[in-house]
Structure formats: structure tokens, C-alpha cells
């Protein structure tokens, strides 16, 4: 129904192998040989300090979207989604609730999901929400004079400092991926140990994933260069009608000339001219000031808490809005860093049919 490159097998399988040792399950709905719906999940016995058997979206630090994969055929998609949601109670550990994280609440799948959210009676809760920058084709219909002026100004300043013309180069292949890994590791992420190349397993994930993407012509690696000198680079993934941001890096020696900002502006110009897809999801943080200027649209992501049957299940979901901010404080540092929960419920959905 909606593209989600982070739940496709070419990334889920190596991510489970290289990044996360916890058990991952695939909740699926199929009709003979036809896969109708899929969601990677994991079981948990705790939510923060609270003892609560639950099933939650399986994700890792490089997973930036949690929307389930569902067949786009309207004659089978809604029923498949209903079966997927209700079937989560069959996951190991006899879960009482399901926590679905980073679900796109603006797309067509959300319209299917809302009337199906109460899968076992009671009301489901959209426990938290956030937004991030997105670029739609409508933005390209007229020039943004302010951004165009800034792009030319940054380009001139960078070219004066380097003494050579700057250009945007498409290097969407294995060599480009290796160059990106080197550039990212040369900066603060390398010193901090958070660059992909700082961990052989993380670098191997990108290599394995990008090899499939390149073969399917869904990989985009853009470099801002002065001759052969890389100044900034980004890795993007094409899935369906969307282009999704994955990683960005820049040469810190030229940080005061903002090569990373210029790269975003040049990439936007390229996409508006002849880029693939109908939208670009920045996959950036909600408060990324630079990205929010370049990507003027907003994508809403929700964290959904669903009851899976029984009094405990319904009570847990019903009280979540009142105890949510305390539960979030109790999360472990690892959970707190990845949990898309703002501590305040965004809304409560009425019971479905």
C-alpha cells in the first residue's frame, strides 16, 4: 500500500543478522503464495518498569519508518490489515498489547487502520506523534527564490575557498558507497564511534543492502565535489513512489562554508528537475532546522497502542494516556533513544466495528 524501504527483506534480514541479537518475528498474512501483509515485531515482557507482556514493532537505529507493508488492492488490503492486527495476539509470550511505532498517519494506510484499530474491543490510543520534513512535487511548481539565492551564495563562497568549481555528482554504486563510508568516518561521527564504518557489522549492513538496491536501480548516492574532492554526500533509497533519506556526511574542514546545507539544496534542485518518485521523505528529526526549511511539507508519524483482548489489555491501553509520561521516564537509555513517544497522547480513536 505504502512504500517502506526499511521493512523490505533486503534490509530486515541483514539488520537482524548484523545489528540486533534479540528475536525478531515476521507477522504475516498470506493467501496461498500471495503475501498480503507483513510487519517485523519482537516480544517484550516489560514496558519501561511496568510488567506487561507486549508485542512491538521491531526496529533498529537505522529504521526510520514503521508503517506495515500491506497489499494495495482495496478488495483484500483492509481485511489483510485487520487480520495482521488481530493476529498479533498470537505472537510468542501471549502479549496483552501491541505497540506500533513510527506509523505514517498521513497516508492511505492510516485511513484503513483507523476503523480497524480496536481489534478486540475497547479503544486503541495514538500514544505519541511527531512530524518530519517531506518534499512533494507541488513544491517544484514554482521557484523558491529565497532558497535559490542561498544555494548560489553558498556555492560561490565554497568555490572561492576551494579555488575550484563545485558540482553535484551521482555515484550510485558500490564505489560510491565505500567513498561515503570513508567520508562519514573522517568526521565527528568517526571520532564518536557512531559512523557506519566504526562498526564492521553496521558497514556490512549498508554494503549488503546497497548491493541489492543498486541491482534494482533503487540506490541513490549523491556527492558534492570539487573535482575529485568529496565535500558532502548523502545516501537515499527509492521505494515505490518515494525517495527516502538514509545517511548524510560532510568534510568538516569546510564546515564553516556549510557543504552539507549546499548538498541538500542541490539535491532538492536535482529532484525537482528530474528526480524519481512523487515525494522525498527526509527521515530527519522533527527539530532539524535546516531540513525543515528545505523540506517544507510535514509527515506525521504516530505511535499506536492497541489492546489485544482481555481486561488487562483494555485497562493497560485505557490508562496509557495518564501514565505515559512516567513510563517514558522509566525507559532504559536504549529504549528512550529510539522510542517515538512524546509522553502525551495525541488522540484516542473510537472503537471500530
CSV table of C-alpha atoms in Angstrom, one decimal:
chain,number,residue,atom,x,y,z
A,1,UNK,CA,0.0,0.0,0.0
A,2,UNK,CA,2.6,2.5,1.1
A,3,UNK,CA,6.3,2.2,0.5
A,4,UNK,CA,8.6,1.4,3.4
A,5,UNK,CA,12.1,0.5,2.4
A,6,UNK,CA,13.1,-0.3,6.0
A,7,UNK,CA,10.8,-3.3,6.2
A,8,UNK,CA,11.8,-4.9,2.9
A,9,UNK,CA,13.6,-8.2,3.2
A,10,UNK,CA,16.9,-6.9,1.7
A,11,UNK,CA,17.3,-4.7,4.8
A,12,UNK,CA,15.4,-6.6,7.5
A,13,UNK,CA,17.3,-9.8,7.1
A,14,UNK,CA,20.8,-8.3,7.2
A,15,UNK,CA,19.8,-6.0,10.0
A,16,UNK,CA,18.6,-8.9,12.1
A,17,UNK,CA,21.9,-10.7,11.4
A,18,UNK,CA,24.3,-7.8,11.9
A,19,UNK,CA,22.6,-5.3,14.3
A,20,UNK,CA,20.1,-6.9,16.7
A,21,UNK,CA,20.5,-10.1,18.5
A,22,UNK,CA,17.0,-10.0,20.0
A,23,UNK,CA,14.5,-12.4,18.5
A,24,UNK,CA,12.6,-10.9,15.6
A,25,UNK,CA,9.4,-12.3,14.2
A,26,UNK,CA,7.6,-11.6,10.9
A,27,UNK,CA,3.9,-11.2,11.5
A,28,UNK,CA,2.4,-12.1,8.1
A,29,UNK,CA,-0.9,-12.6,6.3
A,30,UNK,CA,-1.0,-14.5,3.1
A,31,UNK,CA,-3.4,-16.1,0.6
A,32,UNK,CA,-1.7,-19.2,-0.7
A,33,UNK,CA,1.5,-17.9,-2.3
A,34,UNK,CA,0.5,-14.3,-2.2
A,35,UNK,CA,1.8,-12.2,0.7
A,36,UNK,CA,-0.9,-9.7,1.7
A,37,UNK,CA,0.6,-8.0,4.8
A,38,UNK,CA,3.8,-8.1,6.8
A,39,UNK,CA,5.3,-6.4,10.0
A,40,UNK,CA,8.5,-7.3,11.8
A,41,UNK,CA,7.9,-7.5,15.5
A,42,UNK,CA,9.5,-8.6,18.7
A,43,UNK,CA,8.1,-9.7,22.1
A,44,UNK,CA,8.7,-7.9,25.3
A,45,UNK,CA,7.7,-8.6,29.0
A,46,UNK,CA,8.2,-5.0,30.1
A,47,UNK,CA,7.3,-1.6,29.1
A,48,UNK,CA,9.8,0.5,31.0
A,49,UNK,CA,9.5,-0.7,34.5
A,50,UNK,CA,6.0,-2.0,34.1
A,51,UNK,CA,5.5,-5.7,33.7
A,52,UNK,CA,3.3,-6.0,30.6
A,53,UNK,CA,3.6,-8.8,28.0
A,54,UNK,CA,3.5,-7.0,24.7
A,55,UNK,CA,4.5,-7.2,21.1
A,56,UNK,CA,6.1,-4.2,19.5
A,57,UNK,CA,7.5,-3.1,16.2
A,58,UNK,CA,10.9,-4.5,15.6
A,59,UNK,CA,13.3,-1.7,14.6
A,60,UNK,CA,16.9,-0.7,14.9
A,61,UNK,CA,18.9,2.5,14.8
A,62,UNK,CA,18.7,2.7,11.0
A,63,UNK,CA,15.0,2.0,10.7
A,64,UNK,CA,13.2,5.3,10.1
A,65,UNK,CA,9.6,4.2,9.4
A,66,UNK,CA,7.4,1.6,11.0
A,67,UNK,CA,4.4,1.5,8.6
A,68,UNK,CA,3.3,-2.1,8.0
A,69,UNK,CA,3.6,-3.5,4.4
A,70,UNK,CA,0.0,-4.2,3.2
A,71,UNK,CA,-1.3,-5.2,-0.3
A,72,UNK,CA,-2.5,-2.2,-2.1
A,73,UNK,CA,-5.6,-4.0,-3.6
A,74,UNK,CA,-8.6,-2.4,-1.8
A,75,UNK,CA,-10.5,-5.7,-2.2
A,76,UNK,CA,-8.0,-7.5,0.0
A,77,UNK,CA,-5.9,-4.9,1.8
A,78,UNK,CA,-8.3,-3.8,4.6
A,79,UNK,CA,-9.1,-7.4,5.5
A,80,UNK,CA,-5.4,-8.3,5.5
A,81,UNK,CA,-4.6,-5.4,7.7
A,82,UNK,CA,-7.4,-6.4,10.1
A,83,UNK,CA,-6.0,-10.0,10.2
A,84,UNK,CA,-2.5,-8.7,10.8
A,85,UNK,CA,-3.6,-6.5,13.8
A,86,UNK,CA,-5.7,-9.2,15.4
A,87,UNK,CA,-3.1,-11.9,14.7
A,88,UNK,CA,-0.5,-10.0,16.8
A,89,UNK,CA,-2.1,-11.7,19.9
A,90,UNK,CA,-0.7,-15.0,18.6
A,91,UNK,CA,2.9,-13.8,18.9
A,92,UNK,CA,5.1,-15.6,21.5
A,93,UNK,CA,4.7,-14.6,25.1
A,94,UNK,CA,0.9,-14.1,25.0
A,95,UNK,CA,1.1,-10.3,24.6
A,96,UNK,CA,-1.7,-8.2,26.1
A,97,UNK,CA,-1.0,-5.1,24.0
A,98,UNK,CA,0.7,-4.2,20.7
A,99,UNK,CA,2.9,-1.1,20.3
A,100,UNK,CA,3.2,0.0,16.7
A,101,UNK,CA,5.9,2.7,16.3
A,102,UNK,CA,6.6,5.3,13.7
A,103,UNK,CA,3.5,4.6,11.6
A,104,UNK,CA,2.7,7.1,8.8
A,105,UNK,CA,-0.6,8.7,9.8
A,106,UNK,CA,-1.0,10.8,6.6
A,107,UNK,CA,-1.1,8.1,4.0
A,108,UNK,CA,-3.9,5.9,2.7
A,109,UNK,CA,-3.0,3.0,5.1
A,110,UNK,CA,-3.9,5.2,8.0
A,111,UNK,CA,-7.5,5.5,6.7
A,112,UNK,CA,-7.7,1.7,6.6
A,113,UNK,CA,-6.2,1.4,10.0
A,114,UNK,CA,-8.4,3.8,12.0
A,115,UNK,CA,-11.6,1.8,11.8
A,116,UNK,CA,-9.6,-1.4,12.5
A,117,UNK,CA,-7.7,-0.1,15.5
A,118,UNK,CA,-10.0,-1.7,18.1
A,119,UNK,CA,-9.1,-5.3,17.2
A,120,UNK,CA,-10.5,-6.8,20.3
A,121,UNK,CA,-12.9,-4.3,21.8
A,122,UNK,CA,-12.1,-1.2,23.7
A,123,UNK,CA,-10.2,1.8,22.2
A,124,UNK,CA,-6.8,2.0,20.8
A,125,UNK,CA,-4.6,5.0,21.6
A,126,UNK,CA,-2.4,7.1,19.4
A,127,UNK,CA,0.0,7.4,22.3
A,128,UNK,CA,2.5,9.8,20.7
A,129,UNK,CA,3.2,11.6,17.5
A,130,UNK,CA,5.8,13.6,15.8
A,131,UNK,CA,6.4,15.2,12.4
A,132,UNK,CA,9.4,15.5,10.0
A,133,UNK,CA,10.2,17.2,6.7
A,134,UNK,CA,8.9,15.9,3.4
A,135,UNK,CA,9.1,17.2,-0.1
A,136,UNK,CA,6.2,16.9,-2.6
A,137,UNK,CA,6.1,17.6,-6.3
A,138,UNK,CA,3.8,20.5,-5.8
A,139,UNK,CA,6.7,22.4,-4.2
A,140,UNK,CA,8.6,22.2,-7.5
A,141,UNK,CA,5.8,24.0,-9.5
A,142,UNK,CA,7.3,27.4,-8.8
A,143,UNK,CA,10.9,28.5,-7.8
A,144,UNK,CA,11.7,29.3,-4.2
A,145,UNK,CA,13.6,32.5,-4.6
A,146,UNK,CA,14.9,32.5,-1.1
A,147,UNK,CA,16.4,29.0,-1.3
A,148,UNK,CA,17.7,29.6,-4.8
A,149,UNK,CA,19.6,32.7,-3.6
A,150,UNK,CA,21.0,30.8,-0.6
A,151,UNK,CA,22.2,28.0,-2.9
A,152,UNK,CA,24.0,30.3,-5.2
A,153,UNK,CA,25.6,32.2,-2.3
A,154,UNK,CA,26.8,29.0,-0.6
A,155,UNK,CA,28.2,27.7,-3.8
A,156,UNK,CA,30.1,30.9,-4.6
A,157,UNK,CA,31.6,31.0,-1.1
A,158,UNK,CA,32.6,27.3,-1.2
A,159,UNK,CA,34.2,27.7,-4.6
A,160,UNK,CA,36.2,30.7,-3.5
A,161,UNK,CA,37.6,28.9,-0.6
A,162,UNK,CA,38.5,25.7,-2.5
A,163,UNK,CA,39.5,27.5,-5.7
A,164,UNK,CA,37.7,25.1,-7.9
A,165,UNK,CA,34.1,24.7,-9.3
A,166,UNK,CA,31.7,22.6,-7.2
A,167,UNK,CA,29.3,20.2,-8.7
A,168,UNK,CA,26.7,17.5,-7.7
A,169,UNK,CA,27.8,14.0,-8.9
A,170,UNK,CA,25.7,10.9,-8.9
A,171,UNK,CA,27.8,8.0,-7.6
A,172,UNK,CA,25.1,5.4,-7.1
A,173,UNK,CA,27.3,2.3,-7.0
A,174,UNK,CA,29.4,0.2,-4.7
A,175,UNK,CA,32.4,2.5,-5.1
A,176,UNK,CA,30.2,5.5,-4.1
A,177,UNK,CA,29.1,3.6,-1.0
A,178,UNK,CA,32.7,3.0,0.0
A,179,UNK,CA,33.5,6.6,-0.5
A,180,UNK,CA,30.6,7.6,1.6
A,181,UNK,CA,31.7,5.3,4.4
A,182,UNK,CA,35.2,6.9,4.3
A,183,UNK,CA,33.8,10.4,4.4
A,184,UNK,CA,31.5,9.8,7.3
A,185,UNK,CA,34.2,8.1,9.3
A,186,UNK,CA,36.6,11.0,8.8
A,187,UNK,CA,34.3,13.4,10.8
A,188,UNK,CA,32.8,13.7,14.2
A,189,UNK,CA,30.8,10.5,13.8
A,190,UNK,CA,34.0,8.6,13.3
A,191,UNK,CA,35.5,10.1,16.4
A,192,UNK,CA,32.4,9.5,18.4
A,193,UNK,CA,32.2,5.9,17.1
A,194,UNK,CA,28.7,6.4,15.5
A,195,UNK,CA,29.8,6.3,11.9
A,196,UNK,CA,28.8,3.2,10.0
A,197,UNK,CA,32.4,2.2,9.4
A,198,UNK,CA,33.1,2.4,13.1
A,199,UNK,CA,31.4,-1.0,13.5
A,200,UNK,CA,32.1,-3.6,10.8
A,201,UNK,CA,28.6,-5.1,11.2
A,202,UNK,CA,27.0,-1.7,10.5
A,203,UNK,CA,29.2,-1.1,7.5
A,204,UNK,CA,28.4,-4.6,6.2
A,205,UNK,CA,24.6,-3.9,6.6
A,206,UNK,CA,24.9,-0.9,4.2
A,207,UNK,CA,27.1,-2.9,1.8
A,208,UNK,CA,24.7,-5.8,1.7
A,209,UNK,CA,21.6,-3.6,1.4
A,210,UNK,CA,23.1,-1.2,-1.2
A,211,UNK,CA,24.2,-4.1,-3.4
A,212,UNK,CA,20.5,-5.1,-3.8
A,213,UNK,CA,19.4,-1.5,-4.2
A,214,UNK,CA,21.9,-0.9,-7.0
A,215,UNK,CA,20.9,-4.1,-8.8
A,216,UNK,CA,17.3,-3.0,-8.7
A,217,UNK,CA,18.2,0.7,-9.6
A,218,UNK,CA,16.8,2.0,-6.2
A,219,UNK,CA,20.1,3.3,-4.8
A,220,UNK,CA,21.0,7.0,-4.9
A,221,UNK,CA,24.4,8.2,-3.7
A,222,UNK,CA,25.0,11.9,-4.3
A,223,UNK,CA,28.3,13.7,-3.8
A,224,UNK,CA,29.0,17.4,-3.7
A,225,UNK,CA,32.5,17.5,-5.2
A,226,UNK,CA,35.2,19.9,-6.2
A,227,UNK,CA,37.0,17.9,-8.9
A,228,UNK,CA,37.7,14.5,-7.2
A,229,UNK,CA,37.5,16.1,-3.7
A,230,UNK,CA,34.3,15.0,-1.9
A,231,UNK,CA,32.8,17.8,0.2
A,232,UNK,CA,29.5,16.2,1.3
A,233,UNK,CA,27.5,13.1,0.4
A,234,UNK,CA,24.1,11.5,1.0
A,235,UNK,CA,22.7,8.0,0.6
A,236,UNK,CA,19.0,7.8,-0.4
A,237,UNK,CA,16.7,4.8,-1.1
A,238,UNK,CA,14.0,4.7,-3.7
A,239,UNK,CA,10.9,2.6,-2.8
A,240,UNK,CA,7.6,2.7,-4.6
A,241,UNK,CA,6.9,6.3,-5.5
A,242,UNK,CA,9.0,7.7,-2.6
A,243,UNK,CA,12.7,8.6,-2.1
A,244,UNK,CA,13.8,8.2,1.4
A,245,UNK,CA,16.8,9.8,3.1
A,246,UNK,CA,19.2,7.4,4.9
A,247,UNK,CA,22.6,8.9,5.7
A,248,UNK,CA,24.4,12.2,5.3
A,249,UNK,CA,28.1,13.2,5.8
A,250,UNK,CA,30.4,16.1,5.0
A,251,UNK,CA,34.0,17.1,5.1
A,252,UNK,CA,34.5,19.1,8.4
A,253,UNK,CA,37.4,21.0,7.0
A,254,UNK,CA,34.9,23.1,5.1
A,255,UNK,CA,32.2,23.2,7.8
A,256,UNK,CA,32.1,27.0,8.0
A,257,UNK,CA,31.1,27.0,4.3
A,258,UNK,CA,28.2,24.6,5.0
A,259,UNK,CA,28.8,22.0,2.3
A,260,UNK,CA,26.1,19.8,3.9
A,261,UNK,CA,23.5,22.5,3.5
A,262,UNK,CA,24.5,23.2,-0.1
A,263,UNK,CA,24.2,19.4,-0.8
A,264,UNK,CA,20.6,19.4,0.5
A,265,UNK,CA,19.8,22.4,-1.7
A,266,UNK,CA,21.5,21.0,-4.8
A,267,UNK,CA,19.8,17.6,-4.2
A,268,UNK,CA,16.4,19.3,-4.0
A,269,UNK,CA,17.1,21.2,-7.2
A,270,UNK,CA,18.0,17.9,-8.9
A,271,UNK,CA,14.9,16.1,-7.7
A,272,UNK,CA,12.6,18.9,-8.8
A,273,UNK,CA,14.2,18.8,-12.3
A,274,UNK,CA,14.1,15.1,-13.0
A,275,UNK,CA,14.3,13.1,-9.8
A,276,UNK,CA,12.4,9.8,-9.2
A,277,UNK,CA,9.2,9.4,-7.3
A,278,UNK,CA,6.5,11.8,-6.2
A,279,UNK,CA,7.9,12.7,-2.8
A,280,UNK,CA,11.1,12.8,-0.8
A,281,UNK,CA,10.9,11.7,2.9
A,282,UNK,CA,13.8,13.4,4.7
A,283,UNK,CA,13.7,10.8,7.5
A,284,UNK,CA,15.2,13.5,9.7
A,285,UNK,CA,14.5,14.6,13.2
A,286,UNK,CA,11.5,16.8,14.0
A,287,UNK,CA,13.5,19.7,15.1
A,288,UNK,CA,16.1,19.7,12.3
A,289,UNK,CA,16.0,23.4,11.4
A,290,UNK,CA,17.9,23.1,8.1
A,291,UNK,CA,15.9,20.2,6.8
A,292,UNK,CA,12.6,21.8,7.8
A,293,UNK,CA,13.5,24.7,5.5
A,294,UNK,CA,14.5,22.6,2.5
A,295,UNK,CA,11.6,20.2,3.1
A,296,UNK,CA,8.6,22.4,3.7
A,297,UNK,CA,6.0,19.7,3.9
A,298,UNK,CA,5.4,17.6,7.1
A,299,UNK,CA,4.8,13.8,7.5
A,300,UNK,CA,3.0,12.8,10.7
A,301,UNK,CA,4.2,9.7,12.5
A,302,UNK,CA,2.2,8.0,15.2
A,303,UNK,CA,2.9,5.5,18.0
A,304,UNK,CA,-0.2,3.3,18.4
A,305,UNK,CA,-1.1,1.3,21.4
A,306,UNK,CA,-3.6,-1.5,20.7
A,307,UNK,CA,-5.4,-3.8,23.1
A,308,UNK,CA,-5.2,-7.5,22.1
A,309,UNK,CA,-8.0,-8.9,24.2
A,310,UNK,CA,-9.0,-9.3,27.9
A,311,UNK,CA,-9.4,-6.9,30.8
A,312,UNK,CA,-5.7,-6.4,31.4
A,313,UNK,CA,-5.2,-5.5,27.8
A,314,UNK,CA,-8.0,-2.9,27.7
A,315,UNK,CA,-7.0,-1.5,31.1
A,316,UNK,CA,-3.4,-1.1,30.1
A,317,UNK,CA,-4.4,0.8,26.9
A,318,UNK,CA,-7.0,2.9,28.7
A,319,UNK,CA,-4.6,4.1,31.4
A,320,UNK,CA,-1.7,4.7,29.0
A,321,UNK,CA,-2.6,8.4,28.4
A,322,UNK,CA,-2.5,9.1,32.1
A,323,UNK,CA,0.8,7.3,32.9
A,324,UNK,CA,2.5,7.7,29.6
A,325,UNK,CA,4.9,10.4,30.7
A,326,UNK,CA,6.0,8.4,33.7
A,327,UNK,CA,6.5,5.2,31.7
A,328,UNK,CA,8.6,7.2,29.2
A,329,UNK,CA,10.8,8.3,32.1
A,330,UNK,CA,11.3,4.7,33.1
A,331,UNK,CA,12.5,3.5,29.7
A,332,UNK,CA,16.1,2.3,29.6
A,333,UNK,CA,18.5,4.7,27.8
A,334,UNK,CA,18.5,2.5,24.7
A,335,UNK,CA,14.7,2.4,24.6
A,336,UNK,CA,14.4,6.1,25.4
A,337,UNK,CA,16.7,7.0,22.5
A,338,UNK,CA,14.6,5.1,20.0
A,339,UNK,CA,11.1,5.4,21.4
A,340,UNK,CA,8.9,7.8,19.3
A,341,UNK,CA,6.9,8.7,22.3
A,342,UNK,CA,6.4,12.3,23.4
A,343,UNK,CA,4.8,11.5,26.8
A,344,UNK,CA,1.4,12.9,25.8
A,345,UNK,CA,-1.2,11.1,23.8
A,346,UNK,CA,-2.1,12.8,20.5
A,347,UNK,CA,-5.6,11.4,20.3
A,348,UNK,CA,-7.8,8.5,21.2
A,349,UNK,CA,-9.5,6.6,18.5
A,350,UNK,CA,-13.1,5.5,18.9
A,351,UNK,CA,-13.9,1.8,18.8
A,352,UNK,CA,-14.1,0.2,15.4
A,353,UNK,CA,-16.7,-2.2,14.1
